[in-house]
Coordinates of C-alpha atoms and ligand atoms in Angstrom, one line a residue:
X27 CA 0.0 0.0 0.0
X28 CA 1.1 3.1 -1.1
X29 CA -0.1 6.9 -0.2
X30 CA -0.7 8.2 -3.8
X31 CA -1.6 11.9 -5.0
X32 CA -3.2 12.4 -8.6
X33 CA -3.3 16.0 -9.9
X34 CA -5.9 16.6 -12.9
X35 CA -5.5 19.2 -15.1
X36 CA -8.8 21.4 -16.4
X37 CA -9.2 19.3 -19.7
X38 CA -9.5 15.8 -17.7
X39 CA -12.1 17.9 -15.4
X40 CA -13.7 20.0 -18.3
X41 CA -17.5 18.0 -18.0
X42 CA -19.8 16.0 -15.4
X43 CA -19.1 13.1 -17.8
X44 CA -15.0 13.6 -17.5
X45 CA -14.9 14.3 -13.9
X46 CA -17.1 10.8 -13.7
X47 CA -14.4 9.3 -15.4
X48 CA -11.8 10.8 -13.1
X49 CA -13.4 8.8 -10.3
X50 CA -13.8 6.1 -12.0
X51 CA -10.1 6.3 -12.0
X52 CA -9.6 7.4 -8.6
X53 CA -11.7 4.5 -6.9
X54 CA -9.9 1.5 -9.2
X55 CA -6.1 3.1 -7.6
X56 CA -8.2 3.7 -3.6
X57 CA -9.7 -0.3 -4.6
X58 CA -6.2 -1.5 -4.9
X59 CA -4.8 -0.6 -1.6
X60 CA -3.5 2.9 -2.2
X61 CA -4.6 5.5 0.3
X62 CA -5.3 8.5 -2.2
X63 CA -5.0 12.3 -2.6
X64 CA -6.2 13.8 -5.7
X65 CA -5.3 17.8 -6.5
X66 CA -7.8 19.2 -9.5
X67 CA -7.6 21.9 -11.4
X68 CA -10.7 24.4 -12.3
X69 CA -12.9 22.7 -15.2
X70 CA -11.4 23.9 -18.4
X71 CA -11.8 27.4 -19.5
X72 CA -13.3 28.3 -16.1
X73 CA -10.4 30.1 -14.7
X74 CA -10.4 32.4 -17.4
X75 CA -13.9 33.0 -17.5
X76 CA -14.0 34.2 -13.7
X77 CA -10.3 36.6 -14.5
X78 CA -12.3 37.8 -17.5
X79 CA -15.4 38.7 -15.4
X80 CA -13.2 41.0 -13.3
X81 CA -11.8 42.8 -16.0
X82 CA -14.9 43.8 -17.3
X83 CA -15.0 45.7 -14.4
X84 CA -11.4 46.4 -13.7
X85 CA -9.3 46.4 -17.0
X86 CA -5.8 47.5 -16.1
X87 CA -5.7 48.8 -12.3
X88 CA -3.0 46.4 -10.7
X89 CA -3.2 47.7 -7.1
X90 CA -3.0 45.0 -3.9
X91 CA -6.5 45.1 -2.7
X92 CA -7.8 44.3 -6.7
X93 CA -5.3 41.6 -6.7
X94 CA -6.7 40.4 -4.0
X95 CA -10.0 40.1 -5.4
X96 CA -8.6 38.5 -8.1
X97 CA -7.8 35.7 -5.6
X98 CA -10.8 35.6 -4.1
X99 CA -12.7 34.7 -7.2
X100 CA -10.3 32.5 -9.3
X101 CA -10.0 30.4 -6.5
X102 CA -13.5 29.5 -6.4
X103 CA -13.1 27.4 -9.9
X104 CA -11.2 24.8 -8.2
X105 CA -13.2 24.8 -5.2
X106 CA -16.4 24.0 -7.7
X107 CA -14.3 21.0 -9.3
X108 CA -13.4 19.5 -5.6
X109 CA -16.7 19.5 -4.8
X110 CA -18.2 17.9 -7.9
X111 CA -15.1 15.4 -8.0
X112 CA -16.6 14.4 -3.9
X113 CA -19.7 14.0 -5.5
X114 CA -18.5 11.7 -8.1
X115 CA -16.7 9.6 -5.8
X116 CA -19.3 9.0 -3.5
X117 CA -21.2 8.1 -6.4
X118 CA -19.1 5.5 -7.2
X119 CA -19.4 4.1 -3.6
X120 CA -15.9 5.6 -2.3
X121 CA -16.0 7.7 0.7
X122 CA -14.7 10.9 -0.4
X123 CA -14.0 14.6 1.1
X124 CA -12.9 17.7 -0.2
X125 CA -10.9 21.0 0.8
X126 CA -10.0 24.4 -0.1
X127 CA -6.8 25.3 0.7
X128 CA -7.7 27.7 3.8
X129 CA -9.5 24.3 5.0
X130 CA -6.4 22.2 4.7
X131 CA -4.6 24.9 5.7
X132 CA -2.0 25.5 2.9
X133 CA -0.2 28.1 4.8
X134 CA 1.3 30.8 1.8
X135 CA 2.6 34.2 1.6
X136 CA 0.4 37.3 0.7
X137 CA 1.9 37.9 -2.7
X138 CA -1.4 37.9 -4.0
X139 CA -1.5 36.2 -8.0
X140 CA 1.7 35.0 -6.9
X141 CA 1.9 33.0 -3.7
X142 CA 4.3 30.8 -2.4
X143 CA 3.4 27.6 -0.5
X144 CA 5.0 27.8 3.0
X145 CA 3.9 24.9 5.3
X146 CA 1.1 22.4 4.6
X147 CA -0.9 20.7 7.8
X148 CA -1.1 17.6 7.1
X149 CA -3.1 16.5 10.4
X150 CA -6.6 16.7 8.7
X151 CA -5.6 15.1 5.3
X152 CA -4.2 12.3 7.5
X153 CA -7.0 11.6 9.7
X154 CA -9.5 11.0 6.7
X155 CA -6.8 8.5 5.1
X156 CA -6.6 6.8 8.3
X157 CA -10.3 6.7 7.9
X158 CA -10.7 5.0 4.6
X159 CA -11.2 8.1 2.7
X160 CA -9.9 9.7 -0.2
X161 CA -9.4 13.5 0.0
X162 CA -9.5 16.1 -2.6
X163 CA -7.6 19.4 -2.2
X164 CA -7.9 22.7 -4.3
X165 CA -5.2 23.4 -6.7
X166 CA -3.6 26.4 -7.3
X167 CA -4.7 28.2 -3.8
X168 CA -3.9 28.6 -0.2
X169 CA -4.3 31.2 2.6
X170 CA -1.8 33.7 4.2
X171 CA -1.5 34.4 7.4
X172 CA -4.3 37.5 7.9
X173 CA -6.6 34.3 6.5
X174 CA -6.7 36.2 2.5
X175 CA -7.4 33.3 0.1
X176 CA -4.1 33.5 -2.1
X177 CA -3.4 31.7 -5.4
X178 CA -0.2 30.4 -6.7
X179 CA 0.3 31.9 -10.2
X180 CA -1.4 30.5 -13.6
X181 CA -0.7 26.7 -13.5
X182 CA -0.1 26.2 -9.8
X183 CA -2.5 23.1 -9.2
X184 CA 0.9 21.0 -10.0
X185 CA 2.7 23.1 -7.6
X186 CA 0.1 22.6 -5.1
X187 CA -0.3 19.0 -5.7
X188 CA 3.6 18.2 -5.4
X189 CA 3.8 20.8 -1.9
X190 CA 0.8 18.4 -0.7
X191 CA 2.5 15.0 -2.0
X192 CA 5.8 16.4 0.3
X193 CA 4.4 17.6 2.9
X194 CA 2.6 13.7 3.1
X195 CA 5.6 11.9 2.4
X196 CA 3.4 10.3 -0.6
X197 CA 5.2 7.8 -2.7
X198 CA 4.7 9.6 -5.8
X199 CA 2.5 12.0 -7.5
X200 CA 1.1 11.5 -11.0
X201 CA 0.0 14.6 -12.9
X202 CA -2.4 13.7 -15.1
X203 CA -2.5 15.4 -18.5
X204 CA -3.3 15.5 -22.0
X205 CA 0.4 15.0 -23.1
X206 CA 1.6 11.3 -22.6
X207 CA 5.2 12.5 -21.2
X208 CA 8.6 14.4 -21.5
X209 CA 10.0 14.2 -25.3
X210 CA 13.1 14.1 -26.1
X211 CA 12.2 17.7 -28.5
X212 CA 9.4 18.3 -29.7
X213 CA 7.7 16.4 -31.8
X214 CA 6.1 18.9 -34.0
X215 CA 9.8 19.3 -35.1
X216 CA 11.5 16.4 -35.0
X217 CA 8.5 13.4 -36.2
X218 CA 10.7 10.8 -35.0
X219 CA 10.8 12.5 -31.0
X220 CA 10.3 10.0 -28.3
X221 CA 9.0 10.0 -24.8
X222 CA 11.6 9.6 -22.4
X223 CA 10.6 6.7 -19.4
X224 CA 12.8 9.2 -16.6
X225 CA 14.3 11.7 -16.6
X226 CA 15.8 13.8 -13.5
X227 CA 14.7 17.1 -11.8
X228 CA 18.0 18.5 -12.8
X229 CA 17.4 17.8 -16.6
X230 CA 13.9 18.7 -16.5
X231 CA 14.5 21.8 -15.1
X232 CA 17.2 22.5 -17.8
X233 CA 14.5 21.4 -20.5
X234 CA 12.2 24.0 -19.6
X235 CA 11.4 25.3 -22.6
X236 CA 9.9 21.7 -23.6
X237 CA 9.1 21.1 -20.1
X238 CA 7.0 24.1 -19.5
X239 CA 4.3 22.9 -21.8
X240 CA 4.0 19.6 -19.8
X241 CA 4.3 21.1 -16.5
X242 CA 4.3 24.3 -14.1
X243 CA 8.5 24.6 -14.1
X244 CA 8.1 25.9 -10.3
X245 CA 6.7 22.4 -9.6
X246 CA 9.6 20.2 -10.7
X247 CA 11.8 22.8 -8.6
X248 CA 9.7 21.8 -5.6
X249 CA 9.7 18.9 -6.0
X250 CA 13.8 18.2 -6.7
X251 CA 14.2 19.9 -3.3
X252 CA 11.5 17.7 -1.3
X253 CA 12.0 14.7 -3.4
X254 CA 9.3 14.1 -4.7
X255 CA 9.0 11.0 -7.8
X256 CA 7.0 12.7 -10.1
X257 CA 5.1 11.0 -13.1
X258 CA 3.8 12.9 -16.2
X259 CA 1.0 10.8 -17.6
X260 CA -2.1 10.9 -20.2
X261 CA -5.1 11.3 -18.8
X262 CA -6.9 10.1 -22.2
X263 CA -5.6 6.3 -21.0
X264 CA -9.0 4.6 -20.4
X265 CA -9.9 4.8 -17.0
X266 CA -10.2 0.7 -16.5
X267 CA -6.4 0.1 -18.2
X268 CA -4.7 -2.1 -16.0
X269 CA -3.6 -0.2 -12.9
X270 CA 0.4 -1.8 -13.1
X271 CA 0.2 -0.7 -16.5
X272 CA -0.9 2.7 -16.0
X273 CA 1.8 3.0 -12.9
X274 CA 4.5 2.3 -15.2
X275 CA 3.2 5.0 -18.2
X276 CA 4.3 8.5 -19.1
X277 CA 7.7 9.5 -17.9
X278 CA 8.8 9.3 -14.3
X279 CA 10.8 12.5 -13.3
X280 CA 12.8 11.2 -10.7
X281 CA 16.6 11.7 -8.8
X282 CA 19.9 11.2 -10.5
X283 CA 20.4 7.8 -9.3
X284 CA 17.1 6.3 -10.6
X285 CA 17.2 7.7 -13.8
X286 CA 18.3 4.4 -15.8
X287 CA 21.8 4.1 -17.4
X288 CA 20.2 2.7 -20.6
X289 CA 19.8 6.3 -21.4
X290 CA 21.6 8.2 -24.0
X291 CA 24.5 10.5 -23.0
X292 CA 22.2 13.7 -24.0
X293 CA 18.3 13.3 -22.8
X294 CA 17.0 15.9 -25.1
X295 CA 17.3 18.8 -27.3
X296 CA 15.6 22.0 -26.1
X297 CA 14.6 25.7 -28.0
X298 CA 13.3 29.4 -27.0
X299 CA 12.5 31.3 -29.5
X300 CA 12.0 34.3 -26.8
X301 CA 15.3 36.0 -26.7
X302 CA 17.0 38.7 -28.6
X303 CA 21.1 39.6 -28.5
X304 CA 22.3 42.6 -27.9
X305 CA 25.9 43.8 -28.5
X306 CA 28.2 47.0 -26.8
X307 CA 31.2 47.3 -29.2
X308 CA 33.9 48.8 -28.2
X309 CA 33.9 49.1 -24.6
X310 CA 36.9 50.0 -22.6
X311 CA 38.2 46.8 -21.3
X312 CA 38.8 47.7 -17.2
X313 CA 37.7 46.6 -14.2
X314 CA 33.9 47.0 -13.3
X315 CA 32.9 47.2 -16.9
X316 CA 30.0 44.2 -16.9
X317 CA 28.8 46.0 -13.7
X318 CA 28.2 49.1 -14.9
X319 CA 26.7 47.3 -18.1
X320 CA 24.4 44.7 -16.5
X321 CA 24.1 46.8 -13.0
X322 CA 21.0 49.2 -14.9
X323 CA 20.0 46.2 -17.0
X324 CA 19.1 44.3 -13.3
X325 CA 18.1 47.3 -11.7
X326 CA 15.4 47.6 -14.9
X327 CA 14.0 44.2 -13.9
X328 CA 15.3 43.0 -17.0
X329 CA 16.6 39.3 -16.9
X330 CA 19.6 38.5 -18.9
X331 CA 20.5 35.0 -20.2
X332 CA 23.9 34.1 -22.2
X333 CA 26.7 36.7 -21.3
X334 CA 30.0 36.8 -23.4
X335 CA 32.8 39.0 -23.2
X336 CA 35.3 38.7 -25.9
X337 CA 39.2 39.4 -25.7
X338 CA 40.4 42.8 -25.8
X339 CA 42.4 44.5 -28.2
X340 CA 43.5 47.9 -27.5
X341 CA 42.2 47.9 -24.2
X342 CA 39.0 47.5 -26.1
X343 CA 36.7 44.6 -25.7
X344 CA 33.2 43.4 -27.1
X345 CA 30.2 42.7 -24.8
X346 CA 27.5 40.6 -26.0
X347 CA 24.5 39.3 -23.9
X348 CA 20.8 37.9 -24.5
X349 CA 17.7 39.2 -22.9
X350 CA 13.5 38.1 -23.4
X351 CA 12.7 39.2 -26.8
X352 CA 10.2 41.4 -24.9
X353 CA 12.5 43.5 -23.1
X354 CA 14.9 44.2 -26.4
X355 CA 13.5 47.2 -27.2
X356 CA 13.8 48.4 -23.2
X357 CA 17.1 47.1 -23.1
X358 CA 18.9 48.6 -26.2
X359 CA 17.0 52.1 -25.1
X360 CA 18.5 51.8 -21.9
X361 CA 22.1 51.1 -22.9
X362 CA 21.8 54.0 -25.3
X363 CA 20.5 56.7 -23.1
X364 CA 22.3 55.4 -20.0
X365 CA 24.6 53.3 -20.2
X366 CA 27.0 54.1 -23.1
X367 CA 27.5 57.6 -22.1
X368 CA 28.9 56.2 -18.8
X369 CA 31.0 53.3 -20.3
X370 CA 32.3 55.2 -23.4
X371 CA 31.5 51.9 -25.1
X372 CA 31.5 52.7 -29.4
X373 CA 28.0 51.5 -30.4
X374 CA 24.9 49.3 -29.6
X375 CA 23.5 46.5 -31.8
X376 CA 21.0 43.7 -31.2
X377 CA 19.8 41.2 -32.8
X378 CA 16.0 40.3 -32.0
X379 CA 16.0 36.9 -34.5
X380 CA 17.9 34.9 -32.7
X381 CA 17.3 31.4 -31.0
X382 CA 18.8 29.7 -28.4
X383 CA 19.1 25.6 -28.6
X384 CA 20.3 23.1 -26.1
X385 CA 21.6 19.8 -25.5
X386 CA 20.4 18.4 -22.1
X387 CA 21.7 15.5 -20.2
X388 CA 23.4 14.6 -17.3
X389 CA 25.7 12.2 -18.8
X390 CA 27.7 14.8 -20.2
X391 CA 29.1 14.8 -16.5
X392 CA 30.9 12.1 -17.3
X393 CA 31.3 11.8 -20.9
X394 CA 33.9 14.3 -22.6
X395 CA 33.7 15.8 -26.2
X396 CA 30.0 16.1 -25.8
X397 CA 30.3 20.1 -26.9
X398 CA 32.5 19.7 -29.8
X399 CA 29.8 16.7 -31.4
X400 CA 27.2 19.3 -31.3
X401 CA 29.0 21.9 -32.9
X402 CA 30.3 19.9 -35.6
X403 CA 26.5 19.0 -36.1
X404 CA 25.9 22.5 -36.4
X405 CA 28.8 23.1 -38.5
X406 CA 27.7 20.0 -40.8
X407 CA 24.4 21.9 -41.5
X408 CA 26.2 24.9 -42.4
X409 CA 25.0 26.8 -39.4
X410 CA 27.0 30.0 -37.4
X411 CA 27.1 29.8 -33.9
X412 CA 26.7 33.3 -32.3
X413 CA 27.1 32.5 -28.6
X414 CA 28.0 29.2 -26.6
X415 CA 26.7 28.7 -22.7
X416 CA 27.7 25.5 -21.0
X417 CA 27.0 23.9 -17.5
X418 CA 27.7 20.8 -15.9
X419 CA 24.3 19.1 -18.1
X420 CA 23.7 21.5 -20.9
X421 CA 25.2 23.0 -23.8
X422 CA 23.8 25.9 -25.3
X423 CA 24.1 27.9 -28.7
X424 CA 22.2 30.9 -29.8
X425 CA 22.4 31.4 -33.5
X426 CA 19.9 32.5 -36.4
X427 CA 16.2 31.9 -36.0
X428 CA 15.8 30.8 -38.9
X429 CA 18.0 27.8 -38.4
X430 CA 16.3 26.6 -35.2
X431 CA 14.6 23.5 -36.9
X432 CA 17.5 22.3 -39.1
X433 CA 19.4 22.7 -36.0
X434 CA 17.1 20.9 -33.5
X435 CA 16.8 18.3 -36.3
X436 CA 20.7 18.0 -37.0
X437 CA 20.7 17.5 -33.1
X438 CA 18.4 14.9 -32.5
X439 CA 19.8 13.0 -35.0
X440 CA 23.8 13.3 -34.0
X441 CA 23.2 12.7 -30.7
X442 CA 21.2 9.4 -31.4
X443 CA 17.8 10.5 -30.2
X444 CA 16.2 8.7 -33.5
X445 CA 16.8 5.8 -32.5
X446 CA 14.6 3.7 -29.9
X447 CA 16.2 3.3 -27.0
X448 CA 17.3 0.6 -25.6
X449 CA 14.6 -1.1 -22.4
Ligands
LIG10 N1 -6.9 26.8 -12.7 C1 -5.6 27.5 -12.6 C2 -5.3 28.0 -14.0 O1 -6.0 27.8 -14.9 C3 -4.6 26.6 -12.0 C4 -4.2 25.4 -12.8 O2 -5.0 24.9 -13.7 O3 -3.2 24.8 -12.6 O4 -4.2 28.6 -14.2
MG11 MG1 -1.8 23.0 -16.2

């Protein structure tokens, strides 16, 4: 026996007749021994709805007290699918409860729209699986401590469900969704892209740009530092598949040491499209010089990526970093107006059509020459690298958008991703 938490996204809860089939699902895992936790998300669509209906009274005003009416009433589509999911369960003869988070209590900070989890009490939660029952929590929502309903950011329900999975000690917690898994890129690129069966928190976190789509990137965080065996998995699979079979589905995000050997030295090949480059030519090459660059690109709340400084010649040096492709047009006004006055740096240039790609995998700890493989893939293909990154599991280059596919493509294929691997 096993304590088990499910998290259901808004498509698996989007009807009567799907949250029917979620309990379906729920009961045959409680039937086989598991004591069970389930986290929903709003029905489909209904989190928007209830933002939408306060911005038709409140288009732009971002003050504290509307964001925290803005809590107040998103939070109320997941407390609609808890209760419905209850209902459901009971229906299918399972005894069955369900919380908001300021019942449970899921203790957060007041950063309304934006809350972090802080402590979970886990005394209630306990006493119902002691007695037989399975509990349903609200996603995506807890309560600070002046008792103001908070919610976690768009997504949270997987944050919440791993925070609740840790704070139980459960064995593992399966997100449900309406992707199968992690891919090794994805497969609207690359046709022959594969799911991956694990995968650590390390490398998903790296892989965020594919990641992100599967998952809220804040949850795999979370759950890396409580560990926490996390399991991506369809929630199209027909509720009655057998439940070893199911168990053993999607990809298991997991720790370094369970992530299977079989596994290729790079796990995957990840993009973002979203930054731009920007270049300072000819800035005197002394000490202090990236501070007083990057120092009023921080202060601007602007986040800066890949940072290269190049060799100097006549105590002249080139600076080149890459920023969201949102903030380029900030950034390059800033430097202009602010910066290169100060640094007597020669000129300012970006370059908004830029993409960065990445080889992930934490057997390049141990494996040399990874790099160099992918940049004669690259060079193979014809294609100029602009910038290179490294860390201990990734490799990054940012060079032309309009290479990106070739590029992923040239990738996937040179580091053996093609092919099946190996069970
Ligand atoms: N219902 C919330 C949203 O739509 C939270 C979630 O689904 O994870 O963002
Ligand atoms: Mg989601």
């Amino acid at each position: 026996m096993a304590l088990i938490v499910h998290k259901y996204g808004g498509t698996s809860m989007g009807s009567t007749e799907r949250i029917r089939n979620v309990a379906k699902r729920v009961a045959k895992w409680a039937r086989a021994g598991h004591q069970m936790v389930v986290v929903p998300s709003a029905m489909s669509g209904e989190t928007n709805r209830l933002l939408g209906l306060a911005k038709e009274l409140a288009p732009s005003s971002t003050t504290p007290e509307l964001q925290r009416e803005l809590d107040m009433i998103a939070a109320t589509g997941e407390q609609v699918s808890v209760g419905l999911l209850a209902i459901a369960l009971q229906g299918e003869g399972m005894p069955a409860v369900s919380y908001t988070g300021w019942q449970v209590p899921i203790d957060t900070d007041s950063a309304f729209t934006k809350a972090r989890i802080q402590r979970i009490d886990d005394q209630r939660v306990r006493a119902d699986l002691a007695a037989g029952k399975v509990v349903i929590i609200t996603g995506f929502q807890g309560v600070d401590a002046e008792r103001n309903i908070t919610t976690l950011g768009r997504g949270g329900s997987d944050t919440s469900a791993v925070a609740v999975a840790a704070a139980l000690k459960a064995d593992e917690c399966l997100i449900y969704t309406d992707v199968d898994g992690v891919y090794t890129t994805d497969p609207r690129i690359v046709e022959q892209a594969r799911r991956l069966h694990t995968i650590s928190f390390e490398e998903m976190l790296e892989m965020a740009s594919l990641g992100s789509k599967v998952l809220q990137i804040r949850s795999v965080e979370f759950a890396g530092k409580y560990r926490v065996p996390l399991r991506v998995l369809s929630s199209f699979t027909p509720w009655d598949i057998p439940i070893e079979e199911e168990a053993s589905s999607g990809t298991l995000i997991t720790f370094e040491e369970d992530v299977k050997m079989e596994q290729a030295v790079v796990s995957g090949i990840a993009f973002n499209r979203d930054e731009a480059k920007i270049s300072l030519l000819g800035v005197p090459d002394r000490p202090g010089i990236a501070f007083s660059i990057l120092g009023p690109v921080a202060e601007a709340n602007i986040d800066v990526d890949v940072i290269i400084q190049n060799v100097s010649h006549d105590g002249k040096t080139d600076f080149s970093f890459t920023v969201h492709r949102n903030d380029y047009a900030r950034t390059i006004e800033l430097l202009k107006s602010s910066v290169v006055p100060k640094t007597g740096a020669a000129e300012v240039s970006g370059d908004p059509k830029i993409c960065k790609v990445s080889i992930v995998g934490i057997g390049m700890r141990s494996h040399v020459g990874v790099a160099s493989r992918m940049f004669q893939a690259l060079s193979d293909e014809g294609i100029n690298i602009q910038m290179i990154t490294t860390s201990e599991i990734k490799t990054s280059v940012v060079i032309d958008e309009k290479y990106m596919e070739l590029a992923v493509r040239a990738l996937h294929k040179a580091f053996d991703l093609d092919q099946p691997a190996a069970v």
